Every structure is written in structure tokens, then in C-alpha cells.
Short mmCIF file of C-alpha atoms and ligand atoms in Angstrom, two decimals:
data_model
loop_
_atom_site.label_atom_id
_atom_site.label_comp_id
_atom_site.label_asym_id
_atom_site.label_seq_id
_atom_site.Cartn_x
_atom_site.Cartn_y
_atom_site.Cartn_z
CA UNK A 10 100.41 146.17 61.10
CA UNK A 11 98.08 146.96 58.19
CA UNK A 12 94.78 148.36 59.58
CA UNK A 13 96.01 149.46 63.16
CA UNK A 14 98.61 151.69 64.31
CA UNK A 15 100.36 151.37 67.52
CA UNK A 16 102.44 154.52 69.21
CA UNK A 17 104.10 152.59 72.52
CA UNK A 18 105.15 156.19 73.89
CA UNK A 19 101.88 158.22 73.28
CA UNK A 20 102.23 159.23 76.96
CA UNK A 21 104.68 158.17 80.29
CA UNK A 22 103.24 154.03 80.33
CA UNK A 23 100.59 155.05 78.19
CA UNK A 24 100.21 153.11 74.24
CA UNK A 25 97.88 154.19 71.74
CA UNK A 26 95.90 151.93 69.31
CA UNK A 27 94.30 153.35 66.44
CA UNK A 28 91.80 151.30 64.01
CA UNK A 29 93.00 152.71 60.83
CA UNK A 30 90.98 152.10 57.96
CA UNK A 31 89.07 155.30 57.77
CA UNK A 32 87.38 155.19 54.02
CA UNK A 33 85.70 152.14 55.42
CA UNK A 34 84.72 153.52 58.84
CA UNK A 35 87.14 150.99 60.74
CA UNK A 36 85.01 148.29 59.78
CA UNK A 37 86.65 145.25 61.81
CA UNK A 38 86.83 142.66 59.50
CA UNK A 39 89.28 139.69 60.24
CA UNK A 40 92.85 140.88 59.78
CA UNK A 41 91.94 144.13 61.92
CA UNK A 42 90.85 142.37 64.34
CA UNK A 43 94.26 140.27 64.48
CA UNK A 44 96.60 142.84 63.71
CA UNK A 45 93.85 144.20 67.03
CA UNK A 46 94.58 140.98 69.28
CA UNK A 47 98.90 140.80 67.95
CA UNK A 48 99.22 144.19 69.22
CA UNK A 49 97.52 144.10 72.84
CA UNK A 50 99.05 140.78 74.13
CA UNK A 51 102.62 142.48 73.09
CA UNK A 52 101.94 145.66 75.41
CA UNK A 53 100.93 143.10 77.22
CA UNK A 54 103.90 141.49 78.09
CA UNK A 55 106.06 145.01 77.77
CA UNK A 56 106.81 146.54 81.13
CA UNK A 57 106.90 150.40 79.85
CA UNK A 58 103.15 149.48 79.22
CA UNK A 59 101.19 150.20 82.33
CA UNK A 60 97.39 151.48 80.16
CA UNK A 61 96.15 150.91 76.84
CA UNK A 62 93.88 153.65 74.93
CA UNK A 63 92.01 152.73 72.24
CA UNK A 64 90.84 154.40 69.63
CA UNK A 65 89.35 155.84 65.80
CA UNK A 66 89.49 158.76 64.65
CA UNK A 67 86.72 161.95 65.12
CA UNK A 68 84.12 160.17 63.01
CA UNK A 69 83.92 156.82 63.60
CA UNK A 70 85.37 154.25 66.40
CA UNK A 71 84.38 151.43 64.66
CA UNK A 72 80.99 150.68 62.69
CA UNK A 73 80.96 147.03 62.97
CA UNK A 74 82.42 143.81 61.87
CA UNK A 75 82.88 143.82 58.56
CA UNK A 76 79.15 143.26 56.32
CA UNK A 77 81.20 143.57 52.57
CA UNK A 78 83.54 140.57 54.57
CA UNK A 79 80.53 138.95 55.87
CA UNK A 80 78.18 139.02 53.60
CA UNK A 81 78.13 135.46 51.78
CA UNK A 82 79.75 133.59 54.34
CA UNK A 83 77.49 130.59 55.85
CA UNK A 84 77.85 128.75 59.25
CA UNK A 85 80.32 126.41 58.83
CA UNK A 86 82.97 129.86 56.99
CA UNK A 87 81.73 131.82 60.13
CA UNK A 88 82.52 128.45 62.93
CA UNK A 89 85.76 127.69 60.83
CA UNK A 90 87.02 131.08 61.29
CA UNK A 91 87.01 131.31 64.87
CA UNK A 92 86.54 134.91 65.60
CA UNK A 93 85.60 134.92 69.19
CA UNK A 94 88.66 133.19 70.01
CA UNK A 95 89.99 136.37 68.61
CA UNK A 96 86.92 138.63 70.50
CA UNK A 97 88.05 136.47 73.81
CA UNK A 98 91.94 137.17 74.00
CA UNK A 99 90.96 140.47 73.14
CA UNK A 100 89.36 140.19 76.64
CA UNK A 101 91.90 138.86 78.25
CA UNK A 102 94.44 141.33 78.37
CA UNK A 103 95.42 141.82 82.14
CA UNK A 104 96.15 146.22 81.24
CA UNK A 105 94.01 148.37 81.46
CA UNK A 106 92.46 149.51 78.15
CA UNK A 107 90.94 153.13 77.70
CA UNK A 108 88.17 153.71 74.69
CA UNK A 109 88.80 156.48 73.24
CA UNK A 110 85.59 157.06 71.41
CA UNK A 111 83.78 159.89 68.76
CA UNK A 112 81.57 159.09 65.95
CA UNK A 113 80.28 155.10 65.65
CA UNK A 114 80.45 152.91 68.03
CA UNK A 115 78.21 150.29 66.35
CA UNK A 116 77.67 146.73 66.37
CA UNK A 117 80.77 145.24 66.76
CA UNK A 118 82.60 148.51 67.74
CA UNK A 119 79.88 149.34 69.99
CA UNK A 120 80.67 145.56 71.19
CA UNK A 121 84.46 146.47 71.49
CA UNK A 122 84.30 149.13 73.56
CA UNK A 123 82.23 147.88 75.56
CA UNK A 124 84.92 145.37 75.54
CA UNK A 125 86.80 147.96 76.95
CA UNK A 126 87.75 148.99 80.25
CA UNK A 127 86.44 152.73 80.59
CA UNK A 128 84.91 154.63 77.74
CA UNK A 129 85.79 158.40 77.00
CA UNK A 130 83.44 159.88 75.04
CA UNK A 131 83.01 162.76 72.76
CA UNK A 132 80.18 164.69 72.54
CA UNK A 133 79.66 163.44 69.15
CA UNK A 134 79.77 159.86 69.47
CA UNK A 135 77.20 157.27 68.87
CA UNK A 136 76.45 153.88 70.50
CA UNK A 137 74.68 150.82 69.13
CA UNK A 138 73.90 147.60 68.19
CA UNK A 139 71.80 147.67 64.48
CA UNK A 140 72.41 143.89 63.62
CA UNK A 141 69.17 143.35 63.66
CA UNK A 142 69.07 145.50 60.71
CA UNK A 143 70.77 143.74 58.78
CA UNK A 144 68.79 140.13 59.75
CA UNK A 145 71.01 139.06 62.39
CA UNK A 146 71.85 140.13 65.95
CA UNK A 147 74.53 141.15 68.24
CA UNK A 148 77.20 138.27 68.43
CA UNK A 149 80.64 139.94 70.13
CA UNK A 150 78.81 140.19 73.15
CA UNK A 151 76.79 143.21 73.07
CA UNK A 152 73.26 141.82 74.51
CA UNK A 153 75.90 140.86 77.63
CA UNK A 154 78.06 144.32 78.00
CA UNK A 155 74.88 146.80 77.23
CA UNK A 156 72.17 144.71 79.21
CA UNK A 157 74.70 144.49 82.21
CA UNK A 158 75.25 148.88 81.54
CA UNK A 159 71.57 149.73 80.48
CA UNK A 160 69.38 147.38 82.39
CA UNK A 161 66.84 145.11 80.07
CA UNK A 162 64.16 147.58 79.01
CA UNK A 163 67.29 149.91 77.79
CA UNK A 164 68.91 147.19 75.76
CA UNK A 165 66.66 145.47 74.82
CA UNK A 166 65.23 148.11 72.76
CA UNK A 167 68.58 149.18 71.04
CA UNK A 168 69.27 145.09 69.96
CA UNK A 169 65.63 144.56 68.91
CA UNK A 170 65.43 147.88 66.85
CA UNK A 171 69.02 149.03 65.94
CA UNK A 172 68.99 152.52 67.01
CA UNK A 173 71.16 154.73 68.34
CA UNK A 174 72.21 156.40 71.44
CA UNK A 175 74.07 159.35 71.92
CA UNK A 176 77.36 160.67 74.15
CA UNK A 177 74.64 161.62 76.60
CA UNK A 178 72.15 159.14 76.41
CA UNK A 179 75.16 157.12 77.14
CA UNK A 180 76.27 158.61 80.18
CA UNK A 181 72.94 158.81 81.49
CA UNK A 182 73.14 155.01 81.18
CA UNK A 183 76.76 154.41 82.14
CA UNK A 184 77.70 153.28 78.84
CA UNK A 185 80.95 155.65 79.37
CA UNK A 186 82.71 157.70 82.17
CA UNK A 187 82.72 160.74 80.95
CA UNK A 188 81.68 163.00 77.01
CA UNK A 189 84.49 166.28 76.18
CA UNK A 190 84.36 168.25 73.27
CA UNK A 191 85.03 166.34 70.14
CA UNK A 192 89.21 167.68 70.04
CA UNK A 193 89.35 166.82 73.62
CA UNK A 194 88.61 162.85 73.80
CA UNK A 195 92.12 161.65 73.12
CA UNK A 196 93.40 164.45 75.46
CA UNK A 197 90.65 163.74 77.93
CA UNK A 198 91.38 159.74 77.62
CA UNK A 199 95.40 160.46 77.83
CA UNK A 200 94.45 161.80 81.55
CA UNK A 201 92.05 159.39 82.60
CA UNK A 202 95.28 156.68 80.96
CA UNK A 203 98.22 158.59 83.62
CA UNK A 204 95.90 158.71 86.74
CA UNK A 205 96.42 154.70 86.33
CA UNK A 206 99.57 154.77 84.93
CA UNK A 207 101.12 156.18 88.29
CA UNK A 208 99.63 153.45 90.29
CA UNK A 209 101.40 150.30 90.72
CA UNK A 210 100.31 147.99 88.09
CA UNK A 211 100.17 145.15 89.90
CA UNK A 212 97.44 147.11 91.96
CA UNK A 213 95.76 147.88 89.20
CA UNK A 214 96.02 144.86 87.39
CA UNK A 215 95.03 142.22 90.32
CA UNK A 216 92.24 145.42 90.95
CA UNK A 217 90.59 145.36 87.05
CA UNK A 218 90.73 141.91 87.69
CA UNK A 219 88.68 141.38 90.80
CA UNK A 220 86.30 144.15 89.21
CA UNK A 221 85.75 142.36 86.09
CA UNK A 222 84.96 138.88 87.59
CA UNK A 223 81.87 140.93 89.64
CA UNK A 224 80.82 140.29 85.93
CA UNK A 225 80.77 136.01 86.16
CA UNK A 226 80.76 134.71 89.59
CA UNK A 227 78.09 136.01 92.63
CA UNK A 228 78.94 137.89 95.63
CA UNK A 229 80.82 135.28 97.77
CA UNK A 230 82.80 133.41 95.55
CA UNK A 231 83.63 137.27 94.17
CA UNK A 232 84.42 138.19 97.15
CA UNK A 233 86.66 135.55 97.78
CA UNK A 234 88.66 135.77 94.71
CA UNK A 235 88.80 140.02 95.51
CA UNK A 236 90.45 138.45 99.41
CA UNK A 237 93.68 136.27 97.21
CA UNK A 238 94.07 138.68 95.37
CA UNK A 239 94.74 141.48 97.84
CA UNK A 240 96.53 139.22 100.26
CA UNK A 241 99.02 138.71 97.32
CA UNK A 242 99.48 142.63 96.76
CA UNK A 243 101.57 141.94 99.71
CA UNK A 244 104.11 139.63 97.71
CA UNK A 245 105.09 143.22 96.77
CA UNK A 246 107.38 145.68 97.11
CA UNK A 247 104.91 148.44 95.32
CA UNK A 248 102.43 147.71 98.43
CA UNK A 249 105.97 148.65 101.43
CA UNK A 250 106.38 151.53 98.35
CA UNK A 251 103.18 152.80 99.22
CA UNK A 252 102.65 152.41 101.98
CA UNK A 253 105.81 153.80 103.46
CA UNK A 254 105.35 156.81 100.96
CA UNK A 255 102.27 157.28 102.84
CA UNK A 256 103.64 157.37 106.30
CA UNK A 257 106.46 159.02 105.26
CA UNK A 258 104.30 161.86 103.20
CA UNK A 259 105.80 161.88 100.08
CA UNK A 260 104.84 160.75 96.86
CA UNK A 261 105.48 156.48 95.61
CA UNK A 262 107.24 156.10 92.91
CA UNK A 263 105.78 152.13 91.96
CA UNK A 264 108.50 149.90 89.97
CA UNK A 265 105.99 147.26 89.47
CA UNK A 266 107.42 145.14 91.72
N1 CO8 B 314 80.91 147.24 56.97
C1 CO8 B 314 81.75 147.47 55.52
N2 CO8 B 314 82.14 148.35 55.22
C2 CO8 B 314 81.56 149.61 56.24
C3 CO8 B 314 80.76 149.47 57.70
C4 CO8 B 314 80.86 148.35 57.88
N3 CO8 B 314 80.17 147.97 58.69
N4 CO8 B 314 80.08 150.52 57.86
C5 CO8 B 314 80.03 151.03 57.20
N5 CO8 B 314 81.11 151.03 55.54
C6 CO8 B 314 81.58 151.37 54.96
C7 CO8 B 314 80.31 151.43 54.31
O1 CO8 B 314 80.15 150.87 52.72
C8 CO8 B 314 81.05 153.45 53.52
O2 CO8 B 314 81.76 152.30 51.87
P1 CO8 B 314 82.02 152.72 49.81
O3 CO8 B 314 82.15 153.85 50.42
O4 CO8 B 314 82.74 151.77 49.60
O5 CO8 B 314 80.61 152.66 50.09
C9 CO8 B 314 81.93 153.59 54.18
O6 CO8 B 314 82.40 152.70 55.14
C10 CO8 B 314 80.79 154.45 54.54
O7 CO8 B 314 80.06 154.59 54.79
P2 CO8 B 314 78.63 155.33 54.62
O8 CO8 B 314 78.20 156.04 53.44
O9 CO8 B 314 77.67 154.47 54.74
O10 CO8 B 314 78.73 156.90 55.29
P3 CO8 B 314 76.97 156.56 56.30
O11 CO8 B 314 77.50 158.32 57.05
O12 CO8 B 314 76.56 157.21 55.06
O13 CO8 B 314 76.38 156.56 57.32
C11 CO8 B 314 76.28 154.09 58.93
C12 CO8 B 314 77.25 155.80 58.48
C13 CO8 B 314 75.44 154.62 59.56
C14 CO8 B 314 77.74 153.93 60.09
C15 CO8 B 314 76.39 153.22 58.26
O14 CO8 B 314 77.50 153.01 57.14
C16 CO8 B 314 76.55 151.79 58.52
O15 CO8 B 314 75.23 151.70 58.73
N6 CO8 B 314 76.74 151.28 58.81
C17 CO8 B 314 76.78 149.48 59.23
C18 CO8 B 314 76.76 149.95 60.27
C19 CO8 B 314 76.15 148.55 60.89
O16 CO8 B 314 75.39 147.81 60.62
N7 CO8 B 314 77.01 147.55 61.97
C20 CO8 B 314 77.00 146.33 62.45
C21 CO8 B 314 77.78 145.63 61.66
S1 CO8 B 314 77.35 143.79 61.89
C22 CO8 B 314 78.38 144.14 63.22
O17 CO8 B 314 78.73 144.92 63.65
C23 CO8 B 314 77.97 141.74 63.54
C24 CO8 B 314 79.10 142.10 65.12
C25 CO8 B 314 79.70 140.30 65.24
C26 CO8 B 314 80.51 140.45 66.01
C27 CO8 B 314 81.80 140.23 65.14
C28 CO8 B 314 82.54 138.83 65.59
C29 CO8 B 314 81.60 137.89 65.16
#
């Protein structure tokens, strides 16, 4: 892997993926996105990993898709490359992904952070969809996910002017889970990941799937989906372990079975 760094044992059951094109502010070129897709697929199939943290560096989570790589491309070039299948694959990751964001999260970088399940931001984080300033528009979910998070008026403002919001504003608009000082953002993301990693990984993945479903279907169908996942969990050893541990007044030891 040239443009990402993967640490499988960042903490117990927690893998860390670091975007690693610092000179280009982690601009998301095709190779980086392919590496990210492959890493996520592998971690999703690794029983020793329960939660994934995705981060950049203090200056940039990612400043967007690689403009230099896209500048000379035409419609058919873009279509042939089909980058969106990579993004779709990332979105299908079953394990929870926490984005630990410091500095710029712009364009595709903001979209990548929003594709994750939660965002822990440093106080220096800046979010935005500046594609309009280079003659295009968001293409990897920005118009949809930003609007669902911020509401129509604010999303429209960001998408049509390209202006950024800082971490405080992102928190106020519920785009991020929390803000911490810059030296703590990865530590805080790891704490959140550890809390989740202590739960049954099967229940966690089914719960994630159910919450995500609420963005796609109407209430009745979403409730039906949730109910099926709830019933399914009664086939797991973790359900017996969790409930017995409660009755026996001890800490559960979830095995992911
Ligand atoms: N692509 C390529 N290179 C970049 C990018 C980028 N998105 N962002 C920064 N860089 C490079 C700069 O060119 C520069 O390189 P060099 O030193 O060789 O000139 C280096 O990173 C450092 O950047 P700056 O000197 O510009 O640093 P500043 O601190 O002055 O500015 C900014 C930082 C404000 C982040 C500025 O770099 C900037 O505006 N970057 C572009 C932000 C942007 O427009 N992002 C959206 C890109 S389009 C997109 O994301 C569409 C996604 C659609 C889905 C993708 C799937 C198809």
C-alpha cells in the first residue's frame, strides 16, 4: 500500500487506516481509493477487527478528489474508470468506521468522512463541498448526505458557495459526534471505538445496518428490517452471554458468535 497505512492492532479489536499523501493534503487519487477499498474489505473479513478508524493527519483528513488527476478527463473517461463502484464498496463495509478528522475535510474528503458512521473532529477541522468553485458539484454523496445531516438551507449554502464550516458549526449541525483539542482527536476516536469494540460485534453490525437502512426506506419498511435483525440476534451466543451476564451481575465476554 503506497497511499494508506493500515495498523491492524492499533488497540484491541481496533484497526487504524491512515490516509498517507501528506504533501497533496491526502487528495484522493484513484490508487488511494483502490487501496482504501481493498483494506476495508480485508478488515471487514478479519475476526480480530471489530471497529475501524479512518484518519488523515493534523493538517488534512483529505482535501478532496485529486483535481490534477481529473482535470483533463472527459465524461467517458470518468465513466470507464467507474470510481463510484469503489465508493459503493466502502459504503458496504459492515463494521463501524469512525472518521477521526483534523484539518481539511473537503469535497470527496468531506464525502468520505460522511460515508463513515461517526466523526470525531479536532478543533481545527474544516468541512466543505467546494466543487462548485472548480466548475463541478459533489459526486460522491455530498448533496445527499450533507443535506440529511445539515438540512436543506445550510447544505444548499455550502454546496452552492463552496464555503467551509469549522468544527464548532459542524457540531452544532450534528455533522460530527464531538470536538476535541487537536492533540486528542485520534485518542478520542480510539476511546469511542473501544467502547463499541467491547459489545457483541454481531449485534453492532446488525445495529449499524439497521440505522443505515433508515436513510433508505420509509418507516414501516425500516421497522420491519429492524425487527428481523433483532430476532436474528437471538440465534447468537453473544445474546445468551450478554443477557446471562446481566442476570449474573458480571461483565459480558462477547466472542462474535
Ligand atoms: N487535488 C489535488 N491536489 C491538491 C488538492 C486536491 N483536491 N488539494 C490540495 N492539493 C495539493 C495542492 O495542489 C498543493 O500541491 P503543490 O504543493 O504541488 O502545489 C498541495 O496539495 C498543498 O495545497 P495548497 O498549497 O493549496 O495548500 P493551502 O493551505 O494553501 O490550501 C486548500 C489548502 C484550501 C485545501 C486548497 O489546497 C484547496 O482548495 N484544495 C482543493 C479543495 C477542493 O476543491 N476539493 C474538492 C475537489 S473535487 C472533489 O472532491 C469531487 C469529489 C467527487 C467524487 C469523487 C469520485 C468520483
